Short mmCIF file of C-alpha atoms in Angstrom, two decimals:
data_model
loop_
_atom_site.label_atom_id
_atom_site.label_comp_id
_atom_site.label_asym_id
_atom_site.label_seq_id
_atom_site.Cartn_x
_atom_site.Cartn_y
_atom_site.Cartn_z
CA MET A 284 135.58 110.65 93.03
CA LYS A 285 137.41 111.33 96.75
CA PHE A 286 134.80 112.67 99.75
CA THR A 287 136.87 115.92 99.36
CA GLU A 288 135.75 116.76 96.32
CA PHE A 289 132.19 117.42 97.53
CA PRO A 290 130.71 120.19 99.03
CA LEU A 291 130.09 118.67 102.38
CA PRO A 292 129.56 120.66 105.78
CA GLU A 293 132.61 120.38 108.17
CA PRO A 294 131.49 118.01 111.17
CA VAL A 295 130.16 115.52 107.96
CA MET A 296 133.76 115.06 107.00
CA ARG A 297 135.02 114.33 109.91
CA GLY A 298 132.35 111.64 110.51
CA ILE A 299 133.34 110.63 106.81
CA THR A 300 137.45 110.69 108.42
CA ASP A 301 135.87 108.85 110.96
CA ALA A 302 134.45 106.08 109.03
CA ALA A 303 138.06 105.50 107.37
CA PHE A 304 135.74 106.28 103.79
CA THR A 305 138.46 108.04 100.70
CA ASP A 306 137.21 106.87 97.82
CA CYS A 307 133.66 106.67 96.28
CA THR A 308 132.35 103.46 95.03
CA PRO A 309 130.04 103.80 91.87
CA ILE A 310 126.92 104.50 93.51
CA GLN A 311 128.13 106.99 95.83
CA GLU A 312 129.74 108.81 93.23
CA GLN A 313 126.44 108.83 90.96
CA THR A 314 123.90 109.46 93.61
CA LEU A 315 125.38 112.04 95.78
CA PRO A 316 125.77 114.95 93.46
CA LEU A 317 121.86 114.74 92.70
CA ALA A 318 121.24 114.14 96.62
CA LEU A 319 123.34 116.91 97.67
CA ALA A 320 121.81 119.39 94.92
CA GLY A 321 118.59 118.80 96.48
CA ARG A 322 116.99 116.56 93.55
CA ASP A 323 115.24 113.16 94.48
CA VAL A 324 116.97 109.77 93.78
CA ALA A 325 115.82 106.10 92.96
CA GLY A 326 119.26 103.96 93.52
CA GLN A 327 119.89 100.82 92.43
CA ALA A 328 123.10 99.33 93.25
CA GLN A 329 124.37 95.37 93.95
CA THR A 330 124.55 94.36 97.94
CA GLY A 331 127.58 95.83 99.75
CA THR A 332 128.34 98.96 97.33
CA GLY A 333 128.16 101.51 100.22
CA LYS A 334 124.14 102.65 99.77
CA THR A 335 123.60 103.55 103.27
CA ALA A 336 126.52 105.81 103.27
CA ALA A 337 125.48 107.59 100.26
CA PHE A 338 122.21 108.48 101.73
CA LEU A 339 123.28 109.00 105.07
CA ILE A 340 125.82 112.00 104.26
CA ALA A 341 123.06 113.45 101.99
CA LEU A 342 120.61 113.07 104.81
CA PHE A 343 123.07 115.18 107.23
CA ALA A 344 124.39 117.52 104.35
CA LYS A 345 120.81 118.76 104.38
CA LEU A 346 119.73 118.93 107.93
CA LEU A 347 123.37 120.94 108.62
CA LYS A 348 122.74 123.17 105.67
CA GLU A 349 119.20 124.38 106.53
CA GLU A 350 118.23 126.29 109.45
CA LYS A 351 115.74 124.10 112.00
CA GLN A 352 112.52 126.12 111.78
CA ASP A 353 111.03 124.36 114.66
CA PRO A 354 112.22 124.93 117.91
CA ALA A 355 110.80 121.67 119.14
CA LYS A 356 112.99 118.44 119.03
CA ARG A 357 110.28 117.35 116.35
CA PRO A 358 111.65 114.46 114.15
CA ARG A 359 113.49 116.21 110.60
CA ALA A 360 114.35 113.11 108.82
CA LEU A 361 113.02 110.03 108.54
CA ILE A 362 114.67 106.44 107.55
CA LEU A 363 112.42 103.39 106.57
CA ALA A 364 114.03 99.34 106.41
CA PRO A 365 112.18 96.16 106.62
CA THR A 366 114.13 94.65 109.21
CA ARG A 367 115.06 95.12 112.78
CA GLU A 368 119.03 94.00 112.24
CA LEU A 369 119.12 96.56 108.91
CA VAL A 370 117.46 99.39 111.41
CA VAL A 371 120.72 98.86 113.77
CA GLN A 372 122.86 98.67 111.07
CA ILE A 373 121.84 101.49 109.55
CA GLU A 374 121.93 103.87 113.46
CA GLN A 375 125.12 102.22 113.62
CA ASP A 376 126.50 103.98 110.79
CA ALA A 377 124.69 107.11 111.07
CA GLN A 378 126.30 107.23 114.58
CA LEU A 379 129.56 107.00 113.35
CA LEU A 380 128.95 109.37 110.45
CA GLY A 381 127.19 111.95 112.16
CA LYS A 382 129.02 111.79 115.40
CA HIS A 383 130.13 115.60 114.82
CA ALA A 384 126.73 116.99 113.28
CA GLY A 385 125.01 117.60 116.59
CA LEU A 386 121.86 115.53 115.63
CA THR A 387 119.88 113.32 117.94
CA ILE A 388 119.36 109.88 116.13
CA GLN A 389 116.61 107.37 117.23
CA ALA A 390 116.51 103.71 115.99
CA ILE A 391 112.27 102.57 117.05
CA TYR A 392 112.04 98.80 116.24
CA GLY A 393 109.96 95.88 117.75
CA GLY A 394 111.37 93.28 119.85
CA VAL A 395 113.12 95.68 122.31
CA ASP A 396 112.17 98.18 125.56
CA TYR A 397 108.45 99.41 124.31
CA MET A 398 108.42 102.00 126.91
CA LYS A 399 112.34 103.19 126.59
CA GLN A 400 111.98 104.01 123.02
CA LYS A 401 108.44 105.65 123.53
CA ASN A 402 110.20 107.92 125.73
CA ALA A 403 113.02 108.46 123.79
CA LEU A 404 110.74 109.82 120.65
CA LYS A 405 108.96 111.81 123.47
CA GLU A 406 112.04 113.27 124.52
CA GLY A 407 112.79 114.42 120.52
CA ALA A 408 114.90 113.17 117.76
CA ASP A 409 116.45 114.90 114.42
CA VAL A 410 116.90 111.59 112.76
CA VAL A 411 114.26 108.56 113.40
CA ILE A 412 115.23 105.21 112.05
CA GLY A 413 112.75 102.31 112.20
CA THR A 414 110.73 99.71 110.71
CA PRO A 415 107.04 100.64 109.89
CA GLY A 416 104.93 98.55 112.37
CA ARG A 417 106.55 99.79 115.62
CA LEU A 418 106.51 103.47 113.83
CA ILE A 419 102.65 103.42 113.11
CA ASP A 420 101.92 102.03 116.71
CA TYR A 421 103.40 105.19 118.22
CA LEU A 422 102.37 107.54 115.11
CA LYS A 423 98.61 106.15 116.35
CA GLN A 424 99.57 107.16 120.20
CA LYS A 425 100.57 110.48 118.77
CA VAL A 426 104.18 110.25 120.72
CA TYR A 427 105.72 112.02 117.83
CA THR A 428 104.63 113.48 114.54
CA LEU A 429 105.62 113.47 111.02
CA LYS A 430 104.55 117.03 109.68
CA HIS A 431 108.20 118.49 109.75
CA ILE A 432 109.98 115.71 108.22
CA GLU A 433 112.76 117.46 105.78
CA VAL A 434 114.26 114.03 104.17
CA LEU A 435 112.86 110.49 103.52
CA VAL A 436 114.45 107.28 103.15
CA ILE A 437 113.21 104.20 102.08
CA ASP A 438 115.81 101.54 101.97
CA GLU A 439 115.33 98.26 100.60
CA ALA A 440 112.14 99.00 98.98
CA ASP A 441 112.08 95.89 97.14
CA ARG A 442 111.98 94.09 100.07
CA MET A 443 109.38 95.94 101.77
CA PHE A 444 106.65 94.33 99.18
CA ASP A 445 108.24 90.88 99.90
CA MET A 446 107.37 90.75 103.61
CA GLY A 447 104.20 92.78 102.97
CA PHE A 448 104.85 96.40 104.28
CA ILE A 449 103.25 97.98 101.19
CA ALA A 450 99.91 98.81 103.75
CA ASP A 451 102.26 100.27 106.15
CA LEU A 452 104.48 102.54 104.08
CA ARG A 453 101.62 103.81 102.41
CA PHE A 454 99.89 104.11 105.90
CA ILE A 455 103.03 106.43 106.68
CA LEU A 456 103.79 108.14 103.37
CA ARG A 457 100.18 110.16 103.19
CA ARG A 458 100.97 111.28 107.00
CA LEU A 459 104.22 113.26 105.61
CA PRO A 460 104.45 116.83 104.27
CA PRO A 461 103.73 117.56 100.56
CA PHE A 462 106.50 115.22 98.01
CA ASP A 463 107.48 118.70 96.60
CA ALA A 464 108.05 119.89 100.17
CA ARG A 465 110.64 117.37 101.12
CA GLN A 466 113.71 115.12 99.80
CA ASN A 467 113.29 111.86 98.93
CA LEU A 468 115.82 108.99 98.57
CA MET A 469 114.95 105.42 97.74
CA PHE A 470 117.91 102.95 97.59
CA SER A 471 117.62 99.25 97.07
CA ALA A 472 119.49 96.19 95.39
CA THR A 473 116.60 95.66 92.55
CA LEU A 474 114.32 98.50 91.22
CA ASN A 475 111.32 96.68 89.71
CA THR A 476 107.82 97.84 88.20
CA ARG A 477 106.30 97.94 91.32
CA VAL A 478 108.55 99.81 93.30
CA MET A 479 108.89 102.59 90.47
CA GLU A 480 105.01 103.05 90.67
CA LEU A 481 105.60 103.52 94.65
CA ALA A 482 108.46 106.32 93.86
CA TYR A 483 106.23 107.83 91.31
CA GLU A 484 103.45 108.36 93.44
CA PHE A 485 105.22 109.93 96.76
CA MET A 486 108.49 111.06 95.04
CA ASN A 487 109.19 114.41 93.68
CA LEU A 488 110.17 113.52 89.46
CA PRO A 489 113.19 110.76 91.09
CA GLU A 490 115.59 110.81 89.21
CA LYS A 491 116.55 106.90 88.94
CA VAL A 492 120.05 105.68 89.16
CA SER A 493 121.36 102.15 88.15
CA VAL A 494 124.85 101.09 88.77
CA THR A 495 123.95 97.08 87.95
CA PRO A 496 127.07 95.26 86.41
CA GLU A 497 127.11 92.40 84.38
CA LYS A 498 126.81 90.38 87.14
CA MET A 499 124.29 90.98 89.85
CA THR A 500 126.77 89.42 92.23
CA ALA A 501 129.46 91.29 94.16
CA GLU A 502 132.64 90.57 91.62
CA ARG A 503 135.24 89.91 94.43
CA VAL A 504 132.95 85.88 95.73
CA ASP A 505 134.34 83.13 94.72
CA GLN A 506 131.32 80.64 93.86
CA VAL A 507 131.45 76.92 93.86
CA LEU A 508 128.22 74.59 93.75
CA TYR A 509 128.60 70.66 94.84
CA HIS A 510 125.78 68.38 93.80
CA VAL A 511 125.29 66.24 96.46
CA ALA A 512 122.74 63.81 98.23
CA ARG A 513 120.46 64.86 101.12
CA LYS A 514 122.20 62.70 103.93
CA GLU A 515 125.70 63.39 102.41
CA LYS A 516 124.95 66.99 103.15
CA PHE A 517 126.21 67.31 106.89
CA PRO A 518 129.20 64.71 106.13
CA LEU A 519 130.53 67.30 103.22
CA LEU A 520 129.66 70.23 105.66
CA LEU A 521 131.80 68.62 108.25
CA GLY A 522 134.70 68.28 105.42
CA LEU A 523 134.36 71.80 103.82
CA LEU A 524 134.88 73.57 107.38
CA ARG A 525 137.63 71.25 108.29
CA LYS A 526 139.33 71.70 104.51
CA GLU A 527 138.82 75.34 103.92
CA GLY A 528 140.11 76.23 107.69
CA MET A 529 137.01 78.90 107.65
CA GLU A 530 137.34 82.16 110.09
CA ARG A 531 134.21 83.54 110.21
CA THR A 532 131.48 81.58 108.13
CA MET A 533 127.81 82.23 107.75
CA ILE A 534 125.94 79.63 107.06
CA PHE A 535 122.05 79.80 105.48
CA VAL A 536 119.35 77.50 105.49
CA ASN A 537 115.42 77.90 104.55
CA THR A 538 113.48 76.76 107.84
CA LYS A 539 114.61 77.42 111.76
CA ARG A 540 113.80 73.35 112.17
CA GLU A 541 116.53 72.36 109.86
CA GLY A 542 119.04 75.74 111.53
CA GLU A 543 118.20 73.95 115.11
CA PHE A 544 119.39 70.54 113.48
CA LEU A 545 122.39 72.03 112.17
CA HIS A 546 123.15 74.34 115.67
CA ASP A 547 123.17 70.74 117.16
CA ARG A 548 125.25 68.53 114.99
CA LEU A 549 127.49 71.13 114.54
CA ASN A 550 128.32 71.94 118.34
CA ALA A 551 128.50 68.26 119.32
CA ASN A 552 131.14 67.96 116.93
CA ASP A 553 133.11 71.03 118.14
CA PHE A 554 132.48 73.83 115.78
CA PRO A 555 130.94 76.42 118.07
CA CYS A 556 127.80 78.32 116.38
CA ARG A 557 125.07 79.77 117.34
CA ILE A 558 121.35 80.41 115.20
CA ILE A 559 119.54 83.66 114.21
CA SER A 560 115.42 83.28 112.79
CA GLY A 561 112.67 85.23 112.69
CA ASP A 562 111.11 84.03 116.09
CA VAL A 563 114.58 84.46 118.36
CA GLU A 564 114.22 87.17 120.93
CA GLN A 565 115.35 90.56 119.60
CA LYS A 566 117.93 90.92 122.03
CA LYS A 567 119.18 87.35 121.66
CA ARG A 568 119.80 88.18 118.06
CA LEU A 569 121.58 91.41 118.56
CA ARG A 570 123.74 89.38 121.23
CA ILE A 571 124.44 87.03 119.01
CA LEU A 572 125.15 89.15 115.90
CA GLU A 573 127.60 91.18 118.33
CA GLN A 574 129.62 88.40 118.78
CA PHE A 575 129.67 87.01 115.72
CA LYS A 576 130.91 90.82 114.52
CA GLU A 577 133.61 90.99 117.38
CA GLY A 578 135.26 87.13 116.04
CA LYS A 579 133.99 85.66 119.49
CA LEU A 580 131.68 82.80 117.48
CA PRO A 581 132.81 81.38 114.19
CA ILE A 582 130.19 80.13 112.59
CA LEU A 583 126.37 81.96 112.32
CA ILE A 584 123.33 79.80 110.96
CA ALA A 585 120.83 82.03 109.78
CA THR A 586 117.27 82.44 108.18
CA ASP A 587 117.12 84.71 105.59
CA VAL A 588 116.12 87.62 108.22
CA ALA A 589 120.16 87.68 107.89
CA SER A 590 120.24 87.88 104.46
CA ARG A 591 119.95 91.07 103.90
CA GLY A 592 121.46 94.45 104.83
CA LEU A 593 124.16 93.36 107.51
CA HIS A 594 127.57 94.49 107.13
CA ILE A 595 129.95 92.29 108.91
CA GLU A 596 133.33 92.63 107.95
CA GLY A 597 135.49 90.10 107.68
CA VAL A 598 133.40 87.23 106.64
CA SER A 599 135.51 84.82 104.82
CA HIS A 600 132.71 82.12 104.01
CA VAL A 601 129.17 81.86 103.39
CA ILE A 602 127.71 78.39 102.70
CA ASN A 603 123.87 78.12 101.08
CA TYR A 604 123.44 74.40 103.00
CA ASP A 605 119.90 75.00 101.31
CA LEU A 606 120.08 76.95 98.22
CA PRO A 607 116.77 79.56 98.06
CA GLN A 608 113.81 79.17 96.70
CA ASP A 609 114.04 83.03 95.30
CA PRO A 610 116.76 83.60 93.03
CA GLU A 611 117.41 87.30 94.64
CA ASP A 612 118.13 85.72 98.19
CA TYR A 613 120.56 83.92 96.79
CA VAL A 614 122.35 87.26 95.63
CA HIS A 615 121.81 88.65 98.83
CA ARG A 616 122.93 85.63 100.93
CA ILE A 617 127.08 85.45 99.36
CA GLY A 618 126.97 89.40 99.17
CA ARG A 619 127.65 89.15 103.36
CA THR A 620 131.31 88.67 102.06
CA ALA A 621 133.71 90.04 99.88
CA ARG A 622 132.30 93.24 101.07
CA ALA A 623 133.39 96.94 100.76
CA GLY A 624 136.78 95.27 98.09
CA ALA A 625 137.22 92.59 99.94
CA GLU A 626 137.19 89.01 99.01
CA GLY A 627 135.36 85.94 99.88
CA LYS A 628 133.90 82.22 99.21
CA ALA A 629 130.19 81.27 98.58
CA ILE A 630 129.69 77.90 98.75
CA SER A 631 125.72 76.03 98.02
CA LEU A 632 125.40 72.29 98.18
CA ALA A 633 122.51 71.29 96.21
CA ASP A 634 120.26 68.56 97.31
CA GLU A 635 117.35 66.32 95.81
CA ASP A 636 115.29 69.51 96.25
CA GLY A 637 118.16 72.12 95.85
CA ALA A 638 119.06 71.19 92.19
CA PHE A 639 115.27 72.78 90.43
CA PHE A 640 116.52 76.17 92.10
CA ILE A 641 119.56 76.18 90.25
CA GLU A 642 118.47 77.66 86.97
CA ALA A 643 116.61 80.61 88.64
CA ILE A 644 119.40 81.61 90.23
CA GLU A 645 121.67 81.59 86.93
CA GLU A 646 119.01 83.19 85.05
CA PHE A 647 118.54 86.06 87.78
CA SER A 648 122.58 86.67 88.60
CA LYS A 649 123.68 86.55 84.64
CA GLN A 650 126.26 84.13 85.51
CA LYS A 651 126.93 80.46 85.46
CA VAL A 652 127.93 79.26 89.11
CA PRO A 653 131.02 77.22 89.01
CA THR A 654 130.56 73.59 89.56
CA GLU A 655 132.67 71.27 91.44
CA TRP A 656 132.64 67.45 92.21
CA ALA A 657 133.70 66.47 96.06
CA GLU A 658 136.09 64.22 96.61
CA ASP A 659 135.63 60.91 98.14
CA ASP A 660 138.25 62.45 101.06
CA MET A 661 136.11 65.54 101.97
CA PHE A 662 133.32 63.73 103.34
CA VAL A 663 133.50 63.06 107.02
CA HIS A 664 131.58 59.97 108.22
CA ASP A 665 132.97 59.73 111.93
CA TYR A 666 131.10 62.30 113.55
CA LYS A 667 128.84 62.44 116.36
CA ARG A 668 125.09 62.29 115.46
CA THR A 669 122.26 64.25 117.42
CA ALA A 670 118.68 63.65 116.68
CA ARG A 671 116.82 65.75 114.96
CA PRO A 672 114.58 68.39 116.94
CA LYS A 673 110.89 66.84 117.00
CA PRO A 674 107.95 69.03 115.81
CA LYS A 675 106.58 70.92 118.58
CA PRO A 676 103.22 68.46 119.53
CA LYS A 677 99.52 69.82 119.30
CA PRO A 678 98.13 70.75 122.79
CA GLU A 679 96.27 66.86 124.44
CA ALA A 680 93.02 66.95 125.56
CA LYS A 681 93.22 66.24 129.74
CA THR A 682 92.29 62.55 129.86
CA HIS A 683 92.17 62.34 134.01
CA GLY A 684 95.24 60.55 134.55
CA LYS A 685 93.86 57.88 131.64
CA THR A 686 94.69 57.01 128.47
CA HIS A 687 92.42 56.97 125.27
CA ASP A 688 92.49 56.28 121.88
CA ARG A 689 90.14 58.79 121.68
CA PRO A 690 91.72 62.21 122.83
CA HIS A 691 88.66 63.89 124.32
CA ALA A 692 87.41 60.60 125.53
CA LYS A 693 85.59 61.41 128.96
CA PRO A 694 86.29 59.03 132.43
CA GLY A 695 84.42 55.90 132.20
CA GLU A 696 84.74 55.56 128.42
CA ALA A 697 86.70 52.63 127.30
CA ALA A 698 89.38 52.99 124.51
CA GLY A 699 87.88 53.13 121.27
CA GLU A 700 84.70 53.29 122.16
CA VAL A 701 82.11 56.15 120.83
CA LYS A 702 79.56 57.06 122.89
CA LYS A 703 76.23 57.45 120.98
CA LYS A 704 74.64 61.60 121.77
CA ARG A 705 71.12 61.17 122.49
CA ARG A 706 68.83 63.42 120.34
CA ARG A 707 66.70 65.69 121.71
CA PRO A 708 62.72 65.17 120.26
CA ARG A 709 61.93 67.95 117.98
CA LYS A 710 59.07 70.13 119.40
CA ARG A 711 55.97 70.03 117.13
CA LYS A 712 54.02 73.10 116.50
CA PRO A 713 50.27 73.48 117.99
CA ALA A 714 48.08 72.70 115.55
CA GLY A 715 45.56 76.09 114.75
CA ASN A 716 44.47 78.29 112.13
CA GLY A 717 42.34 75.37 110.62
CA GLU A 718 45.28 72.90 110.51
CA LYS A 719 45.21 69.17 111.81
CA GLN A 720 48.61 67.47 113.14
CA GLY A 721 49.99 64.25 111.47
CA ASP A 722 47.39 65.43 107.79
CA GLY A 723 50.43 66.84 106.33
CA GLY A 724 49.33 70.91 107.27
CA GLN A 725 47.52 70.81 104.78
CA LYS A 726 44.27 73.18 105.74
CA GLN A 727 40.48 71.04 106.66
CA GLU A 728 38.18 72.55 104.06
#
């Protein structure tokens, strides 16, 4: 189907034209008729298939169709997402699709100017997109109210559970108008039992729409897996980077420390790259992502903070330097390439530890990951070596300029000397009431 076949308001159609959307994806084709008819929808589809556009188009259509009852600029729609990056991505798509709708859109998430977002909420917004934590913070301060919400959207609901947001999510949902007084849309890559329990509790008889192919991974991702020893992973990675000629590459690691090591070595060997992880300052993360999207940065190293929700056009390669322990994360990682009908390649390196995760990944993705054996000429051994980043040392006790074997030794104590503690004498209870000291406390006849 084409978007022109739906009864959409003219401002929404102009936004769709600006975004260069013409044909619907399967999830859009199946959910839009239900959502535009006012039904609640729980939609499931693989990553990169247009779930965000589906709920944004339905949301804007509903808000423009119904006249605003409240003269004040209180939020009329609420979109909840688990990560800051996903909130930023949804806001960018919303600004594009809703450019001509005349609605105020505000993103709320941690790691950026606290007072600026607070004042923006006070001034009023029609559509609020945010992570649960900061939304609850402002809600408790009564900066805004949820009593006038007409549309609720929960994106990546399964990730909400995985990241421990379910208590916060329920806190927010219980402060919304009754479930039958608003429209509820839930979209996720997986709709497991926990998610559907949440849907049936807080939604009005939702219509479940599942667009799941035989393979969980995107159709046009060319996958390949190399078995390699841990000490040979970096030489093989260098060889692959030189051989493949990767224009825009995302490299996923399991830990921040491994990412920092990889970052230092790749930069030392003339492969410019940056790293984003959960504890990188939010403004810096957004700046790095923007450089990567604009093509100024060829390689982005990331932990699973960037495995979901990010839509970056033109990602030619995804490399799993570390295979993820959670098979769902594998599907989401390689879904960063071959998005919206494009083609891409996903390369995985399985070392001694990663080999144990392959079976679960293949079972979840419902397909065998093709295996190739790296030839000797694919390894690069003449590279510049850098030291692994050392773990941050624990704060040491002050020793007044002296080094002792015992970190808490006091001045004047020799190294390794253990000073005996003086024990205070125990106070004896005075004898009384017919008791005599030293006789075992027995009463005298």
